[in-house]
Structures are given as structure tokens and as C-alpha cells.
Short mmCIF file of C-alpha atoms and ligand atoms in Angstrom, two decimals:
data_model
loop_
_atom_site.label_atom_id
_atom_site.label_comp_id
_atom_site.label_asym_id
_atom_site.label_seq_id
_atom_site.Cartn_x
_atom_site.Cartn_y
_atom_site.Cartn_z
CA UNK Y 1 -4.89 15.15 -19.36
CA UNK Y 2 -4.82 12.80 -16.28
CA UNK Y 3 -2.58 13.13 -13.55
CA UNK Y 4 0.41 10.13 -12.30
CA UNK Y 5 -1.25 7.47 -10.62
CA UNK Y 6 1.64 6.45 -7.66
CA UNK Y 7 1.14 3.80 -5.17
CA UNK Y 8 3.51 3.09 -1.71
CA UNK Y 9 3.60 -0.34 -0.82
CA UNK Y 10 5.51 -2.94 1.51
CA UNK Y 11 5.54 -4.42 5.12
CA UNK Y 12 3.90 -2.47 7.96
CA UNK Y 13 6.15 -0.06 9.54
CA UNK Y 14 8.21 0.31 6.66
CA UNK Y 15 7.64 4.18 6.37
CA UNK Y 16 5.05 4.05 3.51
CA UNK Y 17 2.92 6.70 5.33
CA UNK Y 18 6.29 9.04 6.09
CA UNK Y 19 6.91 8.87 2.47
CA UNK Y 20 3.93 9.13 0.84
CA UNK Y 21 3.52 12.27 3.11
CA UNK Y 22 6.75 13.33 1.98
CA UNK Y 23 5.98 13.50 -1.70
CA UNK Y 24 3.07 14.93 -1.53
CA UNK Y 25 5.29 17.72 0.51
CA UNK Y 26 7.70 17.69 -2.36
CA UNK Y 27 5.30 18.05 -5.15
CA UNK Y 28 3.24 20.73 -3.72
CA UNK Y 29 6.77 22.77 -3.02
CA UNK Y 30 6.74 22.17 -6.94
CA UNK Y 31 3.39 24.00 -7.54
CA UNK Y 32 1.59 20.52 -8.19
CA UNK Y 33 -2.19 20.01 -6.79
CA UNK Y 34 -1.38 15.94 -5.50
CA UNK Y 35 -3.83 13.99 -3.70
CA UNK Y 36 -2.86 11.96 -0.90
CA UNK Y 37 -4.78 9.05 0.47
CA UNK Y 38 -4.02 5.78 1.52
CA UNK Y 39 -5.94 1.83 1.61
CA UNK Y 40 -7.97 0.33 3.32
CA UNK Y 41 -10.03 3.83 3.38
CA UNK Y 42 -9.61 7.13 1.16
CA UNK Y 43 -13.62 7.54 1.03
CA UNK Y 44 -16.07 7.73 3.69
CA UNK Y 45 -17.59 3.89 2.57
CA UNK Y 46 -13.87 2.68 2.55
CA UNK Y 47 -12.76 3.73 5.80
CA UNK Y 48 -16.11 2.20 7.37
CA UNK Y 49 -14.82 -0.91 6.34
CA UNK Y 50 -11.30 -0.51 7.28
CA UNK Y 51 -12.50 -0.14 10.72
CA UNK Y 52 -13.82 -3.83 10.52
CA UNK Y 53 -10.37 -4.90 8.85
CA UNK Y 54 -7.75 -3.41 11.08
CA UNK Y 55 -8.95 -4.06 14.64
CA UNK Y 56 -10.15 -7.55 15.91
CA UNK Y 57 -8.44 -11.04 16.45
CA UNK Y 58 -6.39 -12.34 13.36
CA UNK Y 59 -8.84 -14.57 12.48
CA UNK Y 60 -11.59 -12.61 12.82
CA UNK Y 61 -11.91 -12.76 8.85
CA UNK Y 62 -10.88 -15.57 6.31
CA UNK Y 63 -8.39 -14.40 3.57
CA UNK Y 64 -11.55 -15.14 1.20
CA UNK Y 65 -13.75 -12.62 3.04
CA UNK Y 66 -10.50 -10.41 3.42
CA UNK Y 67 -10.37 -10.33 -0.07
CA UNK Y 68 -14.04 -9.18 -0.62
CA UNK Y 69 -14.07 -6.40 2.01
CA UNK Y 70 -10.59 -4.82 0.65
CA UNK Y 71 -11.79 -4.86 -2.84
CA UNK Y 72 -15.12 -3.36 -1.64
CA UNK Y 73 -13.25 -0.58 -0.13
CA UNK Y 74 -10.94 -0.36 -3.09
CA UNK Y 75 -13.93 0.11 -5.54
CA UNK Y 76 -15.38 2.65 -3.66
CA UNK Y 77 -12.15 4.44 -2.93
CA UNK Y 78 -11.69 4.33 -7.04
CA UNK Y 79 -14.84 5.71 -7.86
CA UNK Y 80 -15.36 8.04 -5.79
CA UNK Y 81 -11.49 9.36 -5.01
CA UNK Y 82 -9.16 8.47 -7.61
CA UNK Y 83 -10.45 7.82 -10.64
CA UNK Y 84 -12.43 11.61 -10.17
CA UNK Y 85 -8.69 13.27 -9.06
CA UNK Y 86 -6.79 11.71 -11.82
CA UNK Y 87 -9.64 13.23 -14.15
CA UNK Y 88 -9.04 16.43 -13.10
CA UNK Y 89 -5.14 16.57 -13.98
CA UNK Y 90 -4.10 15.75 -10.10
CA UNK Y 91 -1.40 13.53 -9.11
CA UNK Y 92 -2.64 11.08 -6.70
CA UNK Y 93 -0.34 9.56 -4.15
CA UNK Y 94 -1.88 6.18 -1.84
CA UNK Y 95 -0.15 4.37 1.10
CA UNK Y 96 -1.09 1.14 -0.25
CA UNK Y 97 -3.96 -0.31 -3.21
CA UNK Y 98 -4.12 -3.75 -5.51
CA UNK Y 99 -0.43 -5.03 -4.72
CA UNK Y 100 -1.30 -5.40 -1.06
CA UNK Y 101 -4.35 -7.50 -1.69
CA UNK Y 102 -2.02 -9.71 -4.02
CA UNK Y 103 0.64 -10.43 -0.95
CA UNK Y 104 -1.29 -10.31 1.60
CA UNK Y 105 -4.24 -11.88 0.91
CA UNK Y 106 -2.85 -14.03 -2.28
CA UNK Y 107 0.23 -15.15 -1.24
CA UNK Y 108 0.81 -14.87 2.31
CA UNK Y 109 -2.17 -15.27 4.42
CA UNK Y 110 -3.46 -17.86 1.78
CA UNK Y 111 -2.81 -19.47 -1.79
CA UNK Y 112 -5.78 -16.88 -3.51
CA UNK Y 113 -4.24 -15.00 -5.76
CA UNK Y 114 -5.83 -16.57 -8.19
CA UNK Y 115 -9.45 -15.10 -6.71
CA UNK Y 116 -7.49 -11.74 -6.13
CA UNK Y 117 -6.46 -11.45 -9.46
CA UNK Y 118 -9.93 -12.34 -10.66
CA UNK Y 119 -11.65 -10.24 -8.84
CA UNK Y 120 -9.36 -7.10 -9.60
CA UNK Y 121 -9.60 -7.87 -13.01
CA UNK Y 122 -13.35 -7.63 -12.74
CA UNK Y 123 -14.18 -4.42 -10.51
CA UNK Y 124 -11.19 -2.42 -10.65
CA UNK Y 125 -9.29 -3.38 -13.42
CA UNK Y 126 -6.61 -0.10 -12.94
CA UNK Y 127 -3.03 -0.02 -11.91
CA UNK Y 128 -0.60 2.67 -10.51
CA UNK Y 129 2.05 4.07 -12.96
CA UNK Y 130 4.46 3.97 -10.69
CA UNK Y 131 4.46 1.82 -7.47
CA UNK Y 132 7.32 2.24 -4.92
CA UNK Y 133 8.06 -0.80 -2.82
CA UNK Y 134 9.96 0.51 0.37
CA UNK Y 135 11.59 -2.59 1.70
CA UNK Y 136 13.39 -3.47 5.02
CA UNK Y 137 14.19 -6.04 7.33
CA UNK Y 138 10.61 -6.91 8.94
CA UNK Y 139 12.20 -6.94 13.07
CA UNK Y 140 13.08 -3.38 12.62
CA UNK Y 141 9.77 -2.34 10.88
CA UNK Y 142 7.63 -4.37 13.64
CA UNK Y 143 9.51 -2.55 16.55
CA UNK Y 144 8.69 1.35 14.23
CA UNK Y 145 4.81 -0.47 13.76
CA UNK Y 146 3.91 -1.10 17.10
CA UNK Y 147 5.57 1.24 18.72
CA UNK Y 148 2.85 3.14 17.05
CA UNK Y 149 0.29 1.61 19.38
CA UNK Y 150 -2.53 2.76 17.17
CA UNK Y 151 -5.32 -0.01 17.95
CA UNK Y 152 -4.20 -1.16 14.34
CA UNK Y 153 -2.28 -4.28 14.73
CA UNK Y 154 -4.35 -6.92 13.47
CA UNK Y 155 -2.29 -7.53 11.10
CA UNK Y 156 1.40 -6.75 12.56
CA UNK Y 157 -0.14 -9.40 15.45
CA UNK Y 158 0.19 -12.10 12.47
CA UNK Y 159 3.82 -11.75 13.64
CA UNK Y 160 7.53 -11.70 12.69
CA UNK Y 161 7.37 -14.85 10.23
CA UNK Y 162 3.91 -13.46 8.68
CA UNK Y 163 6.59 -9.94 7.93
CA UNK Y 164 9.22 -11.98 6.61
CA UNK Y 165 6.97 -13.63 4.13
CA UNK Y 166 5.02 -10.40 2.85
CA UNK Y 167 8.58 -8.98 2.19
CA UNK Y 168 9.68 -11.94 0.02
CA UNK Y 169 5.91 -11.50 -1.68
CA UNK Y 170 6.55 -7.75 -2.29
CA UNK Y 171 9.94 -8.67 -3.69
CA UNK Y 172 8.61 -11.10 -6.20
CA UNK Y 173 5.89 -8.63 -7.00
CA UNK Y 174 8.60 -6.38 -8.31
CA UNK Y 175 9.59 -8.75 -10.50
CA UNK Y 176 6.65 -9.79 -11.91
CA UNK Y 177 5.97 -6.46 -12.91
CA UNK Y 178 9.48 -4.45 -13.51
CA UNK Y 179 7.60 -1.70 -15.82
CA UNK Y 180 5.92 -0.07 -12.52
CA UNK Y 181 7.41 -1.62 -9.64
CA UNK Y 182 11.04 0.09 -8.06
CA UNK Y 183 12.66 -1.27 -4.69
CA UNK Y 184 13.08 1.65 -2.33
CA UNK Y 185 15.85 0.60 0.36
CA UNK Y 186 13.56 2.07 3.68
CA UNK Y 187 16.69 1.22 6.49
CA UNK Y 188 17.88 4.57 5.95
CA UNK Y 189 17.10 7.67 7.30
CA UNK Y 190 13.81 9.47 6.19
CA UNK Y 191 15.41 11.93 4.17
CA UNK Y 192 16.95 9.57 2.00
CA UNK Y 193 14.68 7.65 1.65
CA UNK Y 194 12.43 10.56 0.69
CA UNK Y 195 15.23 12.00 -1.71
CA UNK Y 196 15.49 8.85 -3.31
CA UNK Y 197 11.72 8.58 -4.29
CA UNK Y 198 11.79 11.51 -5.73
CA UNK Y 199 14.86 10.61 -7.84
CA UNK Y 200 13.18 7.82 -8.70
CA UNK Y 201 9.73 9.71 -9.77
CA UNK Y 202 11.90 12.42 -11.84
CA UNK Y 203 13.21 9.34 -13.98
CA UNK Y 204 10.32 7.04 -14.32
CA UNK Y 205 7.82 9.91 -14.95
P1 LIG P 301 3.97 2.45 7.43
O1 LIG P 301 3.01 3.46 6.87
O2 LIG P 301 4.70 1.69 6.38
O3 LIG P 301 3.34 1.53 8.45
P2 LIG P 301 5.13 4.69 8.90
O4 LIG P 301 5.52 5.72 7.90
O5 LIG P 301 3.87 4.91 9.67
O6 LIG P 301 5.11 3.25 8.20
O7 LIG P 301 6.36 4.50 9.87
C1 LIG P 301 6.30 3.62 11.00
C2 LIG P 301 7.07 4.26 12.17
O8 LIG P 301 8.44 4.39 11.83
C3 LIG P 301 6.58 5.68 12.50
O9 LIG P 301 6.68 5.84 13.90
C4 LIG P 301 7.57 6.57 11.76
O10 LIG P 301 7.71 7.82 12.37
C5 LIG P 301 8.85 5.76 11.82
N1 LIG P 301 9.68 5.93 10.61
C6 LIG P 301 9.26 6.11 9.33
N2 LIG P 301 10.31 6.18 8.48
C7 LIG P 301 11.43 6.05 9.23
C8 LIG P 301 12.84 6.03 8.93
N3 LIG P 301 13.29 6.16 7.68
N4 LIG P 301 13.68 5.85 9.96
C9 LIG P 301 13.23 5.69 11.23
N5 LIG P 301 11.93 5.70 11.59
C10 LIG P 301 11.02 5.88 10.60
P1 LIG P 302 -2.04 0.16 6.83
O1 LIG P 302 -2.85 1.14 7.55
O2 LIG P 302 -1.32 0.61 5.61
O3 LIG P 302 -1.03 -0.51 7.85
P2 LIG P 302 0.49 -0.16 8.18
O4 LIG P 302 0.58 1.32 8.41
O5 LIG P 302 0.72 -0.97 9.41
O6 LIG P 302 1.33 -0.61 7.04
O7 LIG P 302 -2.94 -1.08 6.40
C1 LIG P 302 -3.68 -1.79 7.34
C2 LIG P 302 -3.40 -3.27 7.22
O8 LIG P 302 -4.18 -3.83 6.16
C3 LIG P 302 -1.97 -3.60 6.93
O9 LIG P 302 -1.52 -4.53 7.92
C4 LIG P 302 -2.00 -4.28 5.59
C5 LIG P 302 -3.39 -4.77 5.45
N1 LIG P 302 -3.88 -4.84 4.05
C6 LIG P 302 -4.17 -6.09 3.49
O10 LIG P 302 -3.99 -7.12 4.15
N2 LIG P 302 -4.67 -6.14 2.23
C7 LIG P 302 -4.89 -5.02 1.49
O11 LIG P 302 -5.37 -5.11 0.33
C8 LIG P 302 -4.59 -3.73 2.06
C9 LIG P 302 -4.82 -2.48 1.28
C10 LIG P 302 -4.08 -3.70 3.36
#
């Protein structure tokens, strides 16, 4: 027995974090055990080397190295948080994993998806059952993102255009793979966005 693998994923300061918190809510109000965690990080190795991928000058790393740090951080979040949960019957919920690598790194912040997909295929070789792509206009997610002010931002300061191309990647993503991938509209209001995830998890799974 192995618990349901679900992944968040979509442009920063889209409300991944809200919602994945918000499931997790919802399924422990249903007696489930879920694990939530989130990418770059979810182990102690992984969020080292988040540190050295969220803060900095944009082009403090190539997308090639980019590549090889998040998937480092991925395979150690895998081993030694996910793949051990899932084991042991628990649901396990993340605020991002491989689909971000593939638009951010493969399509948007270079032409590599040809080295992400290679890679993945080699060291993690797993995907979600369910991924939920919460999508909305990037302006309004930049203003939610860095309002934030978390010391974050290397990414959101790619800027607006770099949004507006990750959300076109994340929408192609969910047509490349239609069997895992749902569109979440994320404009509205957190509840409803919350309600309708968990619509959405009661039919797909
Ligand atoms: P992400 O994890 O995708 O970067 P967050 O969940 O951290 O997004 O949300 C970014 C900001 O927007 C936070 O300040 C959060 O409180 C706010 N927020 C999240 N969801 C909504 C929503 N549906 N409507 C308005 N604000 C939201
Ligand atoms: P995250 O903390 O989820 O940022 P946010 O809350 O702003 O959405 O992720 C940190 C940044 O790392 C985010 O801008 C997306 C980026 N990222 C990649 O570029 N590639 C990846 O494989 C992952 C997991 C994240």
C-alpha cells in the first residue's frame, strides 16, 4: 500500500504554498496522516542547497548548473522524504518537484529540456499522480510574490516577461501530460480555489 503522490505547481505567487497547506488541512480533517513538503528543500541536504538557489543575482547560476543543483536537492528530498512516506501508506503533498525543473530550467530560462529530461530519467525517474497546476495572470501573482519580501526573489527578479513565459510552459506541460496534470484557475479567492482542489482530488483519486 503506498500513499497518493500530489504535486502543486505554477508561477511564483500563484498560491501553491496556500493550497498545498490547505489540503493537507483538508485531509487530516479526514483522518489521513499527509505529508507536506515543498522543492527546492524537504530534507536537511535539500534545503542547504536551496539556500544557494533562491538568494543571489539572477545569474548567479547557469540554467545548466541550475539544473544539477535542483536535481541534487530533488534526489535527496526523494530518498530520504518521499519515497520513505509514500512507503509507509502516507499521502504526500509538495509545493513544487520535476515539472518546475522542466519550465523553468528547460524551457524558459534556457532550451535544456532535453538535459532535464535526461537527467530525471536517470536519478529520479518518479512522477506525481496527480499534479495541480494553479494558474493566473503573472502581474497579479508578482505583486502577492513580492509583497512577500522573503529574501527569495531570485527568481521573481527574472521579471514580468520571465512570469508570462513560465505560465505558457506550465500550460503546455498540461498538455503534454493530460493523465496527471489539471489546470486550477488561482484568481479566485482561497477558498475556492482550495474547494476546487479537493473536488478535483475526490475525482482523479
Ligand atoms: P506560491 O507558493 O505559489 O508562491 P503563496 O501561497 O505563497 O504562493 O501565495 C503568495 C501570496 O499571495 C501570499 O501572500 C498569500 O497569502 C497570497 N495568496 C495566496 N492565495 C491567494 C488567493 N487565492 N487570493 C489572494 N491572495 C492569495
Ligand atoms: P518556491 O519557494 O516554490 O518559490 P515561490 O514560492 O516564489 O513560487 O521556489 C523557489 C524558486 O525556485 C521559484 O522561483 C521556482 C524556482 N525553481 C526552479 O527554477 N526550478 C525547480 O526545479 C524548482 C523546484 C524551483
Amino acid at each position: 500500500m503506498t500513499g497518493r503522490f500530489i504535486s502543486f505547481e505554477g508561477i511564483d505567487g500563484s498560491g501553491k504554498s496556500t493550497q498545498s497547506r490547505r489540503l493537507a488541512d483538508s485531509l487530516r480533517s479526514q483522518g489521513h496522516n499527509p505529508l507536506l513538503t515543498r522543492e527546492p528543500g524537504g530534507s536537511a541536504g535539500a534545503e542547504d542547497i536551496r539556500a544557494l538557489l533562491v538568494s543571489g543575482d539572477p545569474d548567479r547560476w547557469s540554467p545548466e548548473t541550475e539544473i544539477l543543483l535542483f536535481t541534487a536537492a530533488r534526489r535527496d528530498h526523494l530518498e530520504r522524504t518521499i519515497a520513505p512516506a509514500l512507503t509507509a501508506g502516507r499521502d504526500v503533498i509538495t509545493d513544487r518537484f520535476a515539472d518546475s525543473t522542466r519550465v523553468y530550467q528547460g524551457t524558459t530560462r534556457g532550451d535544456l529540456r532535453g538535459l532535464v529530461d535526461a537527467l530525471h530519467a536517470q536519478v529520479i525517474g518518479t512522477e506525481p499522480d496527480l499534479t495541480l497546476i494553479i494558474d493566473m495572470d503573472p502581474a497579479e501573482a508578482l505583486r502577492r510574490g513580492l509583497a512577500r519580501d522573503s529574501g527569495e526573489d531570485r527568481f521573481e527578479d527574472f521579471g514580468l516577461d520571465f512570469q508570462m513565459r513560465l505560465r505558457a510552459g506550465f500550460l503546455a506541460l498540461a498538455e503534454e501530460y493530460p493523465e496527471r496534470c489539471v489546470v486550477i484557475d488561482g484568481t479566485r479567492d482561497a477558498d475556492s480555489v482550495a474547494a476546487d482542489v479537493l473536488q478535483t482530488l475526490v475525482k482523479r483519486h
